[in-house]
CSV table of C-alpha atoms in Angstrom, one decimal:
chain,number,residue,atom,x,y,z
P,1,MET,CA,-12.5,5.7,-27.8
P,2,ALA,CA,-11.9,2.2,-26.6
P,3,ARG,CA,-14.1,-0.4,-28.4
P,4,GLU,CA,-17.2,-1.9,-26.7
P,5,PRO,CA,-16.7,-5.4,-25.1
P,6,GLN,CA,-17.9,-8.2,-27.3
P,7,THR,CA,-17.4,-11.5,-25.6
P,8,LEU,CA,-18.6,-12.6,-22.2
P,9,ARG,CA,-15.0,-12.6,-21.0
P,10,GLU,CA,-14.6,-9.0,-22.0
P,11,ARG,CA,-17.8,-8.0,-20.4
P,12,ILE,CA,-16.8,-9.7,-17.1
P,13,HIS,CA,-13.4,-8.0,-17.3
P,14,GLU,CA,-15.1,-4.6,-17.7
P,15,ILE,CA,-17.2,-5.2,-14.7
P,16,ILE,CA,-14.5,-6.5,-12.4
P,17,PHE,CA,-11.5,-4.4,-13.4
P,18,GLU,CA,-13.1,-1.1,-14.4
P,19,ALA,CA,-15.5,1.5,-12.9
P,20,ASP,CA,-16.6,3.5,-15.9
P,21,THR,CA,-19.8,1.5,-16.3
P,22,ARG,CA,-22.8,1.2,-14.0
P,23,PHE,CA,-22.2,-2.5,-13.3
P,24,GLY,CA,-18.5,-1.9,-12.9
P,25,LYS,CA,-19.1,0.8,-10.3
P,26,ALA,CA,-21.7,-1.3,-8.5
P,27,PHE,CA,-19.3,-4.3,-8.3
P,28,ASP,CA,-16.5,-2.1,-6.8
P,29,VAL,CA,-18.9,-0.6,-4.3
P,30,ALA,CA,-20.1,-4.0,-3.2
P,31,LEU,CA,-16.5,-5.2,-3.0
P,32,ILE,CA,-15.5,-2.3,-0.8
P,33,ALA,CA,-18.5,-3.0,1.5
P,34,LEU,CA,-17.4,-6.6,1.8
P,35,ILE,CA,-13.9,-5.6,2.6
P,36,LEU,CA,-15.0,-3.2,5.4
P,37,LEU,CA,-17.4,-5.9,6.8
P,38,SER,CA,-14.6,-8.5,6.8
P,39,VAL,CA,-12.1,-6.2,8.5
P,40,LEU,CA,-14.7,-5.2,11.1
P,41,THR,CA,-15.4,-8.9,11.7
P,42,VAL,CA,-11.7,-9.5,12.3
P,43,VAL,CA,-11.4,-6.5,14.7
P,44,ILE,CA,-14.4,-7.5,16.7
P,45,HIS,CA,-13.3,-11.1,16.8
P,46,SER,CA,-10.1,-10.1,18.6
P,47,THR,CA,-12.0,-8.7,21.6
P,48,ASP,CA,-12.8,-10.7,24.7
P,49,TRP,CA,-16.6,-10.2,24.1
P,50,ALA,CA,-16.4,-12.1,20.8
P,51,SER,CA,-14.8,-15.2,22.5
P,52,ASN,CA,-18.3,-16.4,23.3
P,53,TYR,CA,-19.2,-16.4,19.6
P,54,ASN,CA,-16.1,-18.0,18.1
P,55,VAL,CA,-18.2,-20.3,15.8
P,56,VAL,CA,-20.1,-17.3,14.3
P,57,PHE,CA,-17.0,-15.1,13.8
P,58,ASN,CA,-15.0,-18.0,12.4
P,59,GLY,CA,-17.8,-18.7,10.0
P,60,LEU,CA,-18.0,-15.1,8.9
P,61,GLU,CA,-14.2,-14.9,8.3
P,62,TRP,CA,-14.2,-18.0,6.2
P,63,PHE,CA,-17.2,-16.8,4.3
P,64,PHE,CA,-15.4,-13.5,3.4
P,65,THR,CA,-12.3,-15.5,2.6
P,66,GLY,CA,-14.2,-17.8,0.2
P,67,VAL,CA,-15.8,-14.8,-1.6
P,68,PHE,CA,-12.5,-13.1,-2.0
P,69,ALA,CA,-10.8,-16.3,-3.1
P,70,ILE,CA,-13.5,-16.9,-5.8
P,71,GLU,CA,-13.1,-13.3,-6.9
P,72,TYR,CA,-9.3,-13.7,-7.1
P,73,LEU,CA,-9.6,-16.8,-9.3
P,74,ILE,CA,-12.1,-15.1,-11.6
P,75,ARG,CA,-9.6,-12.2,-12.0
P,76,LEU,CA,-6.9,-14.7,-12.9
P,77,ILE,CA,-9.2,-16.5,-15.4
P,78,ILE,CA,-10.4,-13.4,-17.3
P,79,VAL,CA,-7.1,-11.6,-17.8
P,80,LYS,CA,-5.0,-12.6,-20.8
P,81,LYS,CA,-1.8,-12.8,-18.8
P,82,PRO,CA,-2.6,-14.3,-15.3
P,83,ILE,CA,1.0,-14.3,-14.2
P,84,LYS,CA,1.3,-10.6,-15.1
P,85,TYR,CA,-1.8,-9.8,-12.9
P,86,ALA,CA,-0.7,-12.1,-10.1
P,87,THR,CA,2.6,-10.3,-9.8
P,88,SER,CA,1.2,-6.8,-10.1
P,89,PHE,CA,0.6,-4.6,-7.1
P,90,PHE,CA,-3.1,-5.2,-6.8
P,91,GLY,CA,-2.7,-8.9,-7.7
P,92,ILE,CA,-0.3,-9.4,-4.7
P,93,ILE,CA,-2.6,-7.4,-2.4
P,94,ASP,CA,-5.6,-9.6,-3.5
P,95,LEU,CA,-3.6,-12.7,-2.7
P,96,LEU,CA,-2.4,-11.4,0.7
P,97,SER,CA,-6.1,-10.7,1.6
P,98,ILE,CA,-6.7,-14.5,1.4
P,99,LEU,CA,-3.6,-16.1,2.8
P,100,PRO,CA,-3.9,-15.0,6.5
P,101,ALA,CA,-7.0,-17.2,6.9
P,102,PHE,CA,-4.9,-20.3,6.0
P,103,ILE,CA,-1.9,-19.0,8.0
P,104,GLY,CA,-4.3,-18.9,11.0
P,105,LEU,CA,-4.7,-22.7,10.8
P,106,VAL,CA,-1.0,-23.0,11.6
P,107,VAL,CA,0.0,-19.8,13.5
P,108,PRO,CA,-2.1,-18.8,16.6
P,109,ASN,CA,-4.0,-15.6,15.8
P,110,GLY,CA,-2.5,-15.5,12.4
P,111,SER,CA,-6.0,-15.0,10.9
P,112,GLU,CA,-6.0,-11.5,12.4
P,113,LEU,CA,-3.6,-10.5,9.7
P,114,LEU,CA,-6.7,-10.5,7.5
P,115,VAL,CA,-6.8,-6.7,8.3
P,116,VAL,CA,-4.4,-6.4,5.4
P,117,ARG,CA,-7.5,-6.4,3.3
P,118,MET,CA,-7.7,-2.8,4.1
P,119,LEU,CA,-5.1,-2.2,1.4
P,120,ARG,CA,-7.7,-3.3,-1.1
P,121,LEU,CA,-9.6,-0.1,-0.3
P,122,LEU,CA,-7.0,1.7,-2.4
P,123,ARG,CA,-9.5,0.8,-5.2
P,124,VAL,CA,-11.9,3.3,-3.7
P,125,PHE,CA,-10.1,5.9,-5.9
P,126,ARG,CA,-11.2,4.0,-8.9
P,127,VAL,CA,-14.9,4.1,-8.0
P,128,PHE,CA,-16.0,7.6,-7.1
P,129,LYS,CA,-15.1,10.0,-10.0
P,130,LEU,CA,-11.7,8.7,-10.1
P,131,ALA,CA,-10.4,10.4,-13.2
P,132,ARG,CA,-9.5,13.3,-11.0
P,133,PHE,CA,-7.9,11.2,-8.4
P,134,LEU,CA,-6.0,9.1,-10.9
P,135,THR,CA,-4.6,12.3,-12.5
P,136,GLU,CA,-3.5,13.7,-9.2
P,137,ALA,CA,-2.0,10.3,-8.2
P,138,SER,CA,-0.1,10.3,-11.5
P,139,SER,CA,1.3,13.7,-10.8
P,140,LEU,CA,2.5,12.6,-7.3
P,141,LYS,CA,4.1,9.5,-8.8
P,142,GLN,CA,5.9,11.5,-11.4
P,143,ALA,CA,7.2,13.9,-8.8
P,144,LEU,CA,8.6,11.0,-6.7
P,145,ILE,CA,10.2,9.6,-9.8
P,146,VAL,CA,11.9,12.9,-10.8
P,147,ALA,CA,13.0,13.5,-7.2
P,148,ARG,CA,14.3,10.0,-6.6
P,149,HIS,CA,18.0,10.9,-6.9
P,150,LYS,CA,17.7,13.8,-4.4
P,151,ILE,CA,15.7,11.5,-2.0
P,152,ALA,CA,18.4,8.9,-2.3
P,153,VAL,CA,21.1,11.4,-1.5
P,154,PHE,CA,19.1,12.6,1.5
P,155,ILE,CA,18.6,9.1,2.9
P,156,THR,CA,22.3,8.3,2.4
P,157,ALA,CA,23.2,11.4,4.3
P,158,VAL,CA,20.9,10.4,7.1
P,159,LEU,CA,22.4,6.9,7.3
P,160,ILE,CA,25.9,8.3,7.4
P,161,ILE,CA,24.9,10.6,10.4
P,162,VAL,CA,23.2,7.6,12.1
P,163,VAL,CA,26.2,5.3,11.8
P,164,ILE,CA,28.7,7.9,12.9
P,165,ALA,CA,26.6,9.1,15.9
P,166,SER,CA,26.0,5.4,16.9
P,167,ALA,CA,29.7,4.6,16.8
P,168,VAL,CA,30.5,7.7,18.9
P,169,MET,CA,27.8,6.9,21.5
P,170,HIS,CA,28.9,3.3,21.6
P,171,VAL,CA,32.4,4.5,22.6
P,172,VAL,CA,31.2,7.2,25.0
P,173,GLU,CA,28.2,5.5,26.7
P,174,GLY,CA,29.4,1.9,26.2
P,175,ALA,CA,32.6,2.7,28.2
P,176,SER,CA,30.5,3.8,31.1
P,177,GLY,CA,28.5,0.5,31.2
P,178,ASN,CA,25.3,1.9,29.7
P,179,GLU,CA,23.4,-1.3,28.5
P,180,GLY,CA,21.5,0.7,25.8
P,181,PHE,CA,24.8,1.3,23.9
P,182,LYS,CA,26.6,-2.0,24.4
P,183,SER,CA,27.0,-2.4,20.6
P,184,ILE,CA,26.8,-0.2,17.5
P,185,PRO,CA,23.5,-1.8,16.3
P,186,ASP,CA,22.0,-1.0,19.7
P,187,ALA,CA,23.2,2.6,19.4
P,188,MET,CA,21.8,2.8,15.9
P,189,TYR,CA,18.4,2.0,17.2
P,190,TRP,CA,18.8,4.9,19.7
P,191,ALA,CA,20.1,7.2,16.9
P,192,ILE,CA,17.1,6.5,14.6
P,193,ILE,CA,14.5,7.1,17.2
P,194,THR,CA,16.3,10.2,18.3
P,195,MET,CA,16.6,11.7,14.8
P,196,THR,CA,12.9,11.0,14.2
P,197,THR,CA,12.2,12.8,17.5
P,198,VAL,CA,10.2,9.8,18.8
P,199,GLY,CA,12.4,9.3,21.8
P,200,TYR,CA,11.0,6.1,23.4
P,201,GLY,CA,13.3,6.6,26.4
P,202,ASP,CA,14.4,2.9,26.6
P,203,ALA,CA,17.9,3.9,25.6
P,204,THR,CA,19.1,7.1,27.2
P,205,PRO,CA,22.6,8.6,27.7
P,206,GLN,CA,24.0,8.9,31.2
P,207,THR,CA,27.2,11.0,30.5
P,208,GLY,CA,27.4,14.7,29.8
P,209,ILE,CA,29.0,14.1,26.5
P,210,GLY,CA,26.3,11.6,25.5
P,211,LYS,CA,23.5,14.0,26.5
P,212,ALA,CA,25.2,16.8,24.4
P,213,ILE,CA,25.4,14.4,21.4
P,214,THR,CA,21.7,13.5,21.9
P,215,ALA,CA,20.7,17.1,21.9
P,216,ALA,CA,22.6,17.8,18.7
P,217,LEU,CA,21.2,14.8,17.0
P,218,THR,CA,17.6,15.7,18.0
P,219,LEU,CA,18.0,19.2,16.6
P,220,THR,CA,19.5,17.8,13.4
P,221,GLY,CA,16.5,15.5,13.1
P,222,TYR,CA,14.2,18.5,13.4
P,223,ALA,CA,16.1,20.4,10.8
P,224,MET,CA,16.1,17.5,8.4
P,225,ILE,CA,12.4,16.9,8.5
P,226,ILE,CA,11.8,19.7,6.0
P,227,VAL,CA,14.2,18.4,3.4
P,228,PRO,CA,12.1,15.6,1.8
P,229,THR,CA,9.0,17.7,2.1
P,230,GLY,CA,10.7,20.5,0.3
P,231,ILE,CA,12.0,18.2,-2.4
P,232,ILE,CA,8.6,16.7,-3.2
P,233,SER,CA,6.9,20.1,-2.9
P,234,ALA,CA,9.4,21.6,-5.4
P,235,GLU,CA,8.7,18.9,-7.9
P,236,LEU,CA,4.9,19.1,-7.5
P,237,SER,CA,4.9,22.9,-8.0
P,238,ALA,CA,7.3,22.8,-11.0
P,239,PRO,CA,5.7,23.6,-14.3
P,240,HIS,CA,4.8,20.4,-16.2
P,241,LYS,CA,3.2,19.7,-19.5
P,242,PRO,CA,-0.6,19.6,-19.0
P,243,ARG,CA,-1.8,16.1,-18.3
P,244,SER,CA,-4.7,14.5,-20.2
P,245,LYS,CA,-7.7,13.3,-18.3
P,246,LEU,CA,-7.3,9.7,-17.2
P,247,THR,CA,-9.9,7.0,-16.9
P,248,THR,CA,-10.2,3.8,-15.0
P,249,GLN,CA,-9.8,1.8,-18.2
P,250,VAL,CA,-7.7,-1.3,-17.5
P,251,CYS,CA,-5.6,-3.1,-20.1
P,252,PRO,CA,-6.9,-6.7,-20.5
P,253,SER,CA,-3.3,-7.8,-21.3
P,254,CYS,CA,-1.0,-6.1,-18.8
P,255,THR,CA,-3.8,-5.1,-16.3
P,256,ARG,CA,-2.3,-1.5,-16.0
P,257,GLU,CA,-4.6,1.5,-15.8
P,258,GLY,CA,-4.1,5.3,-16.1
P,259,HIS,CA,-5.0,5.6,-19.8
P,260,ASP,CA,-6.1,8.8,-21.5
P,261,ALA,CA,-9.8,9.2,-22.0
P,262,ASP,CA,-9.4,9.0,-25.8
P,263,ALA,CA,-6.9,6.1,-25.8
P,264,VAL,CA,-7.6,3.2,-28.1
P,265,HIS,CA,-4.5,1.2,-27.3
P,266,CYS,CA,-2.6,0.6,-24.0
P,267,LYS,CA,0.3,3.0,-23.7
P,268,PHE,CA,2.3,0.4,-21.8
P,269,CYS,CA,2.0,-2.7,-24.0
P,270,GLY,CA,0.0,-1.6,-27.1
P,271,GLU,CA,-3.0,-4.0,-26.5
P,272,THR,CA,-6.3,-2.8,-27.8
P,273,LEU,CA,-8.4,-1.4,-24.9
């Protein structure tokens, strides 16, 4: 078992970074509510109706920005390695949730990028009985790591097909004056949206050969959809060593979580939890 927090700094760290305690969970729930309200404010502010209440909505946006800025600074202060936290996934997301407000002072409508705060809702899995979610997330992460070489081979094969098909279509359709295929990069755009079966229609073949290639590439795209799904499914269903129950315990040194319920030290840096 991890030791009980002794100092004020450790107690604040437990409340802000963890959700195993009553106060920690309450803090995260309040934070999630503020995130939702701030995003809702930005969304409504972008409508014509809200133009009559610019002062109100601007005030609300700066209020939420101020709250999140103070919270971000507190996080930097209470962790033992501020740079480590600032460059971590959630540290970057926390910073990005503040910056758009200041970008909006220079770039018109730049403050609307505040909706990036939605990414902070990923913390919801740390709040409501997360041990289960963290364990499943860990399994998915492990499956992606194990399958990374197969996925890399698959993506490489897709890129090869895209480049070859683009070059052929540039020769076939470009020679006929089709503006959508006047260069290989233009044709690559067509190849990607064709293989993904999106088919926007802004670049379409006009020759018989071009249409035949399009049909073949579309069918190839359909056939390849199942490949990454099969790779990940195979890794997820493969027998693995039973995983220990994980908690929301966050290391005060490296700010990483995903520790076993009975862990005393961080399994990533060795710091006492």
